[in-house]
Tab-separated table of C-alpha atoms in Angstrom:
chain	number	residue	atom	x	y	z
S	113	MET	CA	26.507	-197.347	109.876
S	114	SER	CA	23.586	-197.993	107.667
S	115	GLU	CA	21.072	-196.708	110.325
S	116	ARG	CA	22.934	-193.499	110.780
S	117	SER	CA	22.979	-192.856	107.113
S	118	ASP	CA	19.233	-193.522	106.854
S	119	GLY	CA	18.217	-190.904	109.443
S	120	PRO	CA	19.798	-187.905	107.820
S	121	THR	CA	18.493	-189.055	104.480
S	122	GLU	CA	14.881	-189.066	105.653
S	123	LEU	CA	15.227	-185.670	107.270
S	124	ALA	CA	16.562	-184.291	104.150
S	125	ALA	CA	13.596	-185.625	102.273
S	126	ASP	CA	11.218	-184.092	104.766
S	127	ASP	CA	13.040	-180.847	104.567
S	128	VAL	CA	12.803	-180.976	100.853
S	129	THR	CA	9.125	-181.781	101.039
S	130	GLY	CA	8.546	-179.034	103.587
S	131	ASP	CA	10.413	-176.491	101.525
S	132	ALA	CA	8.456	-177.528	98.502
S	133	GLY	CA	5.172	-177.211	100.446
S	134	ASP	CA	6.219	-173.800	101.730
S	135	ARG	CA	7.063	-172.726	98.282
S	136	GLU	CA	3.713	-173.955	96.996
S	137	ASP	CA	1.861	-172.160	99.828
S	138	SER	CA	3.815	-169.020	99.195
S	139	ALA	CA	3.167	-169.385	95.510
S	140	ILE	CA	-0.553	-169.712	96.140
S	141	THR	CA	-0.679	-166.971	98.797
S	142	GLU	CA	1.310	-164.335	96.993
S	143	PRO	CA	-1.056	-164.017	94.044
S	144	LEU	CA	-3.993	-163.787	96.469
S	145	VAL	CA	-2.268	-161.117	98.502
S	146	ALA	CA	-1.358	-159.297	95.371
S	147	GLN	CA	-4.936	-159.582	94.113
S	148	ASP	CA	-6.311	-158.278	97.423
S	149	ALA	CA	-3.891	-155.399	97.356
S	150	GLN	CA	-4.990	-154.464	93.863
S	151	THR	CA	-8.777	-154.689	94.555
S	152	PRO	CA	-9.348	-151.113	95.920
S	153	ALA	CA	-7.507	-149.519	93.062
S	154	ASP	CA	-9.380	-151.605	90.517
S	155	ALA	CA	-12.703	-150.905	92.251
S	156	THR	CA	-11.934	-147.205	92.342
S	157	ASP	CA	-11.074	-147.210	88.698
S	158	PHE	CA	-14.259	-149.178	87.957
S	159	GLU	CA	-16.478	-146.748	89.965
S	160	GLY	CA	-15.835	-143.953	87.561
S	161	PRO	CA	-15.654	-140.172	88.172
S	162	ARG	CA	-19.425	-139.540	87.835
S	163	ARG	CA	-20.440	-142.262	90.235
S	164	ARG	CA	-17.726	-141.163	92.647
S	165	ALA	CA	-18.984	-137.552	92.422
S	166	ARG	CA	-22.573	-138.659	93.128
S	167	ARG	CA	-21.404	-140.767	96.063
S	168	GLU	CA	-19.435	-137.862	97.454
S	169	ARG	CA	-22.426	-135.505	97.100
S	170	ALA	CA	-24.658	-138.038	98.817
S	171	GLU	CA	-22.160	-138.359	101.616
S	172	ARG	CA	-21.994	-134.559	101.983
S	173	ARG	CA	-25.777	-134.260	102.085
S	174	ALA	CA	-26.008	-137.011	104.645
S	175	ALA	CA	-23.353	-135.273	106.720
S	176	GLN	CA	-25.209	-131.951	106.460
S	177	ALA	CA	-28.490	-133.604	107.437
S	178	ARG	CA	-26.844	-135.172	110.461
S	179	ALA	CA	-25.372	-131.821	111.396
S	180	ARG	CA	-28.756	-130.078	111.134
S	181	ALA	CA	-30.418	-132.830	113.154
S	182	ILE	CA	-27.790	-132.516	115.855
S	183	GLU	CA	-28.173	-128.728	115.893
S	184	GLN	CA	-31.967	-128.993	116.083
S	185	ALA	CA	-31.681	-131.504	118.898
S	186	HIS	CA	-29.406	-129.105	120.767
S	187	ARG	CA	-31.913	-126.269	120.327
S	188	GLU	CA	-34.801	-128.409	121.526
S	189	ALA	CA	-32.762	-129.512	124.507
S	190	LYS	CA	-32.036	-125.871	125.390
S	191	ARG	CA	-35.722	-124.934	125.087
S	192	ARG	CA	-36.768	-127.819	127.303
S	193	ALA	CA	-34.111	-126.895	129.812
S	194	SER	CA	-35.329	-123.287	129.917
S	195	GLY	CA	-39.060	-124.271	129.884
S	196	ARG	CA	-39.776	-122.228	126.723
S	197	ILE	CA	-40.884	-124.625	123.998
S	198	VAL	CA	-42.381	-122.397	121.324
S	199	ALA	CA	-43.520	-123.734	118.013
S	200	GLU	CA	-41.870	-121.965	115.131
S	201	PRO	CA	-44.409	-120.089	113.000
S	202	LYS	CA	-44.933	-121.549	109.566
S	203	ARG	CA	-44.866	-119.261	106.636
S	204	ALA	CA	-48.389	-118.917	105.222
S	205	ALA	CA	-48.937	-120.165	101.704
S	206	ARG	CA	-49.428	-117.570	98.974
S	207	GLY	CA	-52.904	-118.881	98.116
S	208	VAL	CA	-53.999	-118.666	101.748
S	209	VAL	CA	-52.811	-115.070	101.997
S	210	ARG	CA	-54.636	-114.144	98.787
S	211	GLY	CA	-57.815	-115.819	100.024
S	212	LEU	CA	-57.633	-113.961	103.341
S	213	LYS	CA	-57.191	-110.657	101.529
S	214	MET	CA	-60.208	-111.318	99.298
S	215	ALA	CA	-62.326	-112.349	102.278
S	216	LEU	CA	-61.325	-109.190	104.132
S	217	ALA	CA	-62.142	-107.025	101.103
S	218	THR	CA	-65.539	-108.740	100.763
S	219	VAL	CA	-66.347	-108.135	104.404
S	220	ILE	CA	-65.362	-104.477	104.116
S	221	LEU	CA	-67.503	-103.997	101.000
S	222	ALA	CA	-70.448	-105.720	102.667
S	223	VAL	CA	-70.168	-103.520	105.747
S	224	VAL	CA	-69.940	-100.381	103.611
S	225	GLY	CA	-72.927	-101.492	101.499
S	226	ILE	CA	-75.053	-102.277	104.528
S	227	GLY	CA	-74.152	-98.965	106.100
S	228	LEU	CA	-75.014	-97.067	102.940
S	229	ALA	CA	-78.324	-98.940	102.610
S	230	LEU	CA	-79.234	-98.114	106.209
S	231	VAL	CA	-78.459	-94.460	105.624
S	232	LEU	CA	-80.597	-94.370	102.474
S	233	TYR	CA	-83.412	-96.356	104.103
S	234	PHE	CA	-83.794	-94.331	107.286
S	235	THR	CA	-82.827	-90.849	106.132
S	236	PRO	CA	-84.418	-88.503	103.550
S	237	ALA	CA	-81.176	-88.405	101.556
S	238	MET	CA	-82.987	-90.164	98.681
S	239	SER	CA	-86.688	-89.591	99.197
S	240	ALA	CA	-89.678	-89.235	96.875
S	241	ARG	CA	-89.783	-85.479	96.333
S	242	SER	CA	-91.855	-85.862	93.148
S	243	ILE	CA	-94.174	-88.471	91.605
S	244	VAL	CA	-94.377	-88.776	87.831
S	245	VAL	CA	-97.538	-90.344	86.330
S	246	THR	CA	-97.608	-91.422	82.674
S	247	GLY	CA	-100.135	-93.226	80.431
S	248	ILE	CA	-103.182	-91.434	81.765
S	249	GLY	CA	-106.095	-90.430	79.534
S	250	ALA	CA	-109.537	-91.087	80.907
S	251	VAL	CA	-107.944	-91.720	84.308
S	252	THR	CA	-106.873	-88.571	86.133
S	253	ARG	CA	-103.596	-87.967	87.914
S	254	GLU	CA	-105.452	-87.396	91.168
S	255	GLU	CA	-107.066	-90.855	90.913
S	256	VAL	CA	-103.664	-92.460	90.467
S	257	LEU	CA	-102.060	-90.564	93.376
S	258	ASP	CA	-104.960	-91.327	95.677
S	259	ALA	CA	-104.769	-95.032	94.865
S	260	ALA	CA	-100.947	-95.095	95.163
S	261	GLY	CA	-100.988	-93.659	98.687
S	262	VAL	CA	-97.355	-92.509	98.637
S	263	ARG	CA	-96.452	-89.482	100.758
S	264	LEU	CA	-93.887	-87.050	99.431
S	265	GLY	CA	-90.664	-87.183	101.401
S	266	THR	CA	-90.813	-90.954	101.974
S	267	PRO	CA	-87.376	-92.568	101.439
S	268	LEU	CA	-87.435	-94.398	98.126
S	269	LEU	CA	-86.148	-97.626	99.660
S	270	GLN	CA	-89.126	-97.694	102.026
S	271	ILE	CA	-91.598	-97.678	99.115
S	272	ASN	CA	-92.797	-101.145	98.106
S	273	THR	CA	-93.257	-100.645	94.364
S	274	ASN	CA	-95.223	-103.886	93.891
S	275	GLN	CA	-97.769	-102.927	96.511
S	276	VAL	CA	-98.148	-99.442	95.031
S	277	ALA	CA	-98.699	-100.948	91.558
S	278	ASP	CA	-101.349	-103.312	92.925
S	279	ARG	CA	-103.203	-100.417	94.545
S	280	VAL	CA	-103.155	-98.381	91.344
S	281	ALA	CA	-104.390	-101.399	89.348
S	282	THR	CA	-107.575	-101.453	91.444
S	283	ILE	CA	-108.816	-98.446	89.473
S	284	ARG	CA	-111.504	-99.802	87.127
S	285	ARG	CA	-110.126	-98.148	84.012
S	286	VAL	CA	-106.535	-99.282	84.660
S	287	ALA	CA	-105.502	-102.524	82.959
S	288	SER	CA	-101.983	-102.606	84.417
S	289	ALA	CA	-99.626	-100.406	86.427
S	290	ARG	CA	-95.869	-100.247	86.871
S	291	VAL	CA	-94.012	-98.339	89.593
S	292	GLN	CA	-90.296	-97.512	89.414
S	293	ARG	CA	-87.869	-95.651	91.661
S	294	GLN	CA	-85.972	-92.908	89.845
S	295	TYR	CA	-82.980	-91.963	91.935
S	296	PRO	CA	-82.212	-89.717	93.561
S	297	SER	CA	-85.639	-88.274	94.366
S	298	ALA	CA	-88.544	-89.363	92.095
S	299	LEU	CA	-91.139	-92.116	91.808
S	300	ARG	CA	-92.511	-93.020	88.371
S	301	ILE	CA	-95.978	-94.589	87.908
S	302	THR	CA	-96.854	-95.870	84.421
S	303	ILE	CA	-100.375	-97.112	83.713
S	304	VAL	CA	-102.106	-98.775	80.776
S	305	GLU	CA	-105.783	-97.901	80.498
S	306	ARG	CA	-108.462	-100.334	79.418
S	307	VAL	CA	-109.776	-99.835	75.882
S	308	PRO	CA	-113.512	-100.447	75.239
S	309	VAL	CA	-114.288	-103.120	72.668
S	310	VAL	CA	-118.053	-103.632	73.155
S	311	VAL	CA	-120.850	-101.973	75.068
S	312	LYS	CA	-124.018	-103.291	76.687
S	313	ASP	CA	-126.966	-101.357	78.011
S	314	PHE	CA	-127.979	-101.738	81.645
S	315	PRO	CA	-130.638	-99.942	83.706
S	316	ASP	CA	-128.003	-97.587	85.141
S	317	GLY	CA	-126.571	-96.802	81.704
S	318	PRO	CA	-124.220	-98.297	79.104
S	319	HIS	CA	-121.352	-100.419	80.451
S	320	LEU	CA	-118.039	-100.585	78.595
S	321	PHE	CA	-116.182	-103.889	78.276
S	322	ASP	CA	-112.519	-104.347	77.231
S	323	ARG	CA	-111.037	-107.195	75.184
S	324	ASP	CA	-110.919	-109.424	78.285
S	325	GLY	CA	-114.624	-108.925	79.001
S	326	VAL	CA	-113.981	-106.682	82.017
S	327	ASP	CA	-116.737	-104.184	82.778
S	328	PHE	CA	-114.544	-101.187	83.587
S	329	ALA	CA	-116.732	-98.101	83.117
S	330	THR	CA	-120.291	-96.828	83.009
S	331	ALA	CA	-120.238	-94.084	80.426
S	332	PRO	CA	-121.447	-93.139	76.934
S	333	PRO	CA	-119.738	-95.387	74.404
S	334	PRO	CA	-117.371	-94.092	71.731
S	335	PRO	CA	-118.827	-93.773	68.213
S	336	ALA	CA	-119.255	-96.997	66.193
S	337	LEU	CA	-118.591	-99.226	69.216
S	338	PRO	CA	-120.502	-102.504	68.669
S	339	TYR	CA	-123.049	-103.724	71.184
S	340	ILE	CA	-122.785	-107.170	72.668
S	341	ASP	CA	-125.834	-109.346	73.219
S	342	VAL	CA	-125.109	-112.041	75.807
S	343	ASP	CA	-127.011	-113.065	78.916
S	344	ASP	CA	-124.316	-112.487	81.526
S	345	PRO	CA	-121.350	-110.524	80.138
S	346	GLY	CA	-118.070	-110.825	82.014
S	347	PRO	CA	-114.535	-112.220	81.829
S	348	SER	CA	-115.670	-115.629	83.111
S	349	ASP	CA	-118.658	-115.987	80.770
S	350	PRO	CA	-117.936	-118.425	77.872
S	351	ALA	CA	-120.343	-116.668	75.499
S	352	THR	CA	-118.699	-113.306	76.202
S	353	ARG	CA	-115.227	-114.719	75.563
S	354	ALA	CA	-116.400	-116.366	72.303
S	355	ALA	CA	-117.992	-113.146	70.990
S	356	LEU	CA	-114.871	-111.121	71.795
S	357	GLN	CA	-112.665	-113.738	70.120
S	358	VAL	CA	-114.675	-113.331	66.915
S	359	LEU	CA	-114.474	-109.534	67.011
S	360	LEU	CA	-110.726	-109.591	67.499
S	361	ALA	CA	-110.302	-112.031	64.577
S	362	LEU	CA	-112.094	-109.766	62.076
S	363	ARG	CA	-110.206	-107.662	59.549
S	364	PRO	CA	-110.128	-103.972	60.610
S	365	GLU	CA	-112.295	-102.903	57.664
S	366	VAL	CA	-114.918	-105.490	58.621
S	367	ALA	CA	-114.764	-104.890	62.383
S	368	GLY	CA	-115.554	-101.237	61.792
S	369	GLN	CA	-118.870	-102.229	60.142
S	370	VAL	CA	-120.161	-104.388	63.011
S	371	GLY	CA	-123.024	-102.811	64.919
S	372	GLU	CA	-123.892	-105.753	67.151
S	373	ILE	CA	-122.613	-109.210	67.984
S	374	ALA	CA	-124.941	-111.777	69.513
S	375	ALA	CA	-123.855	-114.990	71.218
S	376	PRO	CA	-126.762	-116.917	72.695
S	377	SER	CA	-124.250	-119.789	72.886
S	378	VAL	CA	-120.626	-120.378	71.950
S	379	SER	CA	-121.682	-122.249	68.774
S	380	SER	CA	-124.278	-119.826	67.369
S	381	ILE	CA	-122.615	-116.442	66.994
S	382	THR	CA	-124.077	-113.874	64.579
S	383	LEU	CA	-122.958	-110.412	63.521
S	384	THR	CA	-125.224	-107.550	62.458
S	385	LEU	CA	-123.530	-104.874	60.358
S	386	GLY	CA	-124.377	-101.226	60.524
S	387	ASP	CA	-126.328	-101.375	57.261
S	388	GLY	CA	-128.504	-104.254	58.446
S	389	ARG	CA	-126.713	-107.153	56.752
S	390	VAL	CA	-126.352	-110.301	58.854
S	391	VAL	CA	-123.346	-112.645	59.162
S	392	ILE	CA	-123.889	-116.189	60.385
S	393	TRP	CA	-120.602	-117.079	62.042
S	394	GLY	CA	-121.346	-120.237	64.000
S	395	SER	CA	-118.665	-121.384	66.484
S	396	THR	CA	-115.190	-119.964	67.097
S	397	ASP	CA	-113.513	-122.821	65.204
S	398	ARG	CA	-111.314	-121.749	62.284
S	399	ALA	CA	-111.908	-118.092	63.194
S	400	GLU	CA	-109.011	-116.752	61.120
S	401	GLU	CA	-110.157	-118.642	58.035
S	402	LYS	CA	-113.744	-117.455	58.490
S	403	ALA	CA	-112.588	-113.858	58.842
S	404	GLU	CA	-110.690	-114.106	55.551
S	405	LYS	CA	-113.672	-115.618	53.708
S	406	LEU	CA	-116.053	-112.997	55.135
S	407	ALA	CA	-113.883	-110.111	53.934
S	408	ALA	CA	-114.166	-111.506	50.401
S	409	LEU	CA	-117.922	-112.259	50.611
S	410	LEU	CA	-118.859	-108.747	51.766
S	411	THR	CA	-117.765	-107.433	48.388
S	412	GLN	CA	-120.738	-109.280	46.840
S	413	PRO	CA	-124.323	-108.060	47.084
S	414	GLY	CA	-126.579	-109.828	49.525
S	415	ARG	CA	-128.316	-109.672	52.901
S	416	THR	CA	-127.110	-112.800	54.663
S	417	TYR	CA	-123.529	-114.083	54.618
S	418	ASP	CA	-122.924	-117.558	56.014
S	419	VAL	CA	-119.366	-118.497	56.941
S	420	SER	CA	-120.260	-121.086	59.575
S	421	SER	CA	-118.706	-123.617	57.183
S	422	PRO	CA	-115.654	-121.845	55.717
S	423	ASP	CA	-115.277	-124.565	53.081
S	424	LEU	CA	-118.720	-123.626	51.605
S	425	PRO	CA	-119.406	-119.916	52.345
S	426	THR	CA	-122.709	-118.647	50.919
S	427	VAL	CA	-124.398	-115.343	50.181
S	428	LYS	CA	-128.169	-114.832	50.097
């Protein structure tokens, strides 16, 4: 009797324990299940409307990109199947188009310019129908035209103005020449004649020299032109250059009184005035200062005026 009563008692205890364990497991599981069931709603609420909108836009863009990729793949597959794979033309950039237009306009202008230049160069459309000569005095127009060697009717673009000027400058009395085209049909030649500064007698007659010492003419000298006394006058002679430097430094009222200038050397220059008075100049050093002192000394009576030392000018 006691054994029978023990068995049911133990089973009852196990049942109680098992029910308690089941209740504990259910108690533990139910909150977890409830928590898992609530997670999406809580996460959705936590995501927020802005983040959800961004996510939805991103998903739509991704879906559109996939759709375009699939469509492009279908097109490529069709082209390969038909054997016509043609690269789609790319739209040219705006800067490239502008650059091409400018290049085309430049080429057109260049072609037009070259064509016009060829027409003017090889046709008498703009030719030298007249030649204008200015600056002449002692030099005649005929001398200038002969030296220029330009035929009337020559297209202006075929005339080398520098070469024409060089030919005209070979005339002895011409110091410089300038040649200009005057469109549509004229050529202008402007000359500067040499001006005599001193004269020197030679067996064939008096020779005129300009301020550079160039012997440019054999002719009677102008009135009151001073004579120069040097051994070998010329633009490369040091004594000639020194004498001319002194003459050009003199005051106009004094230069007009000089009848002769002698330069046996560059350091012993003397002037003889028209009335016979003598000026001892010395070298070309301090020429401007000497010229100023001489202008003041000539107001004093005397026969010899020494300005070789401008610090101590003397009159005798």
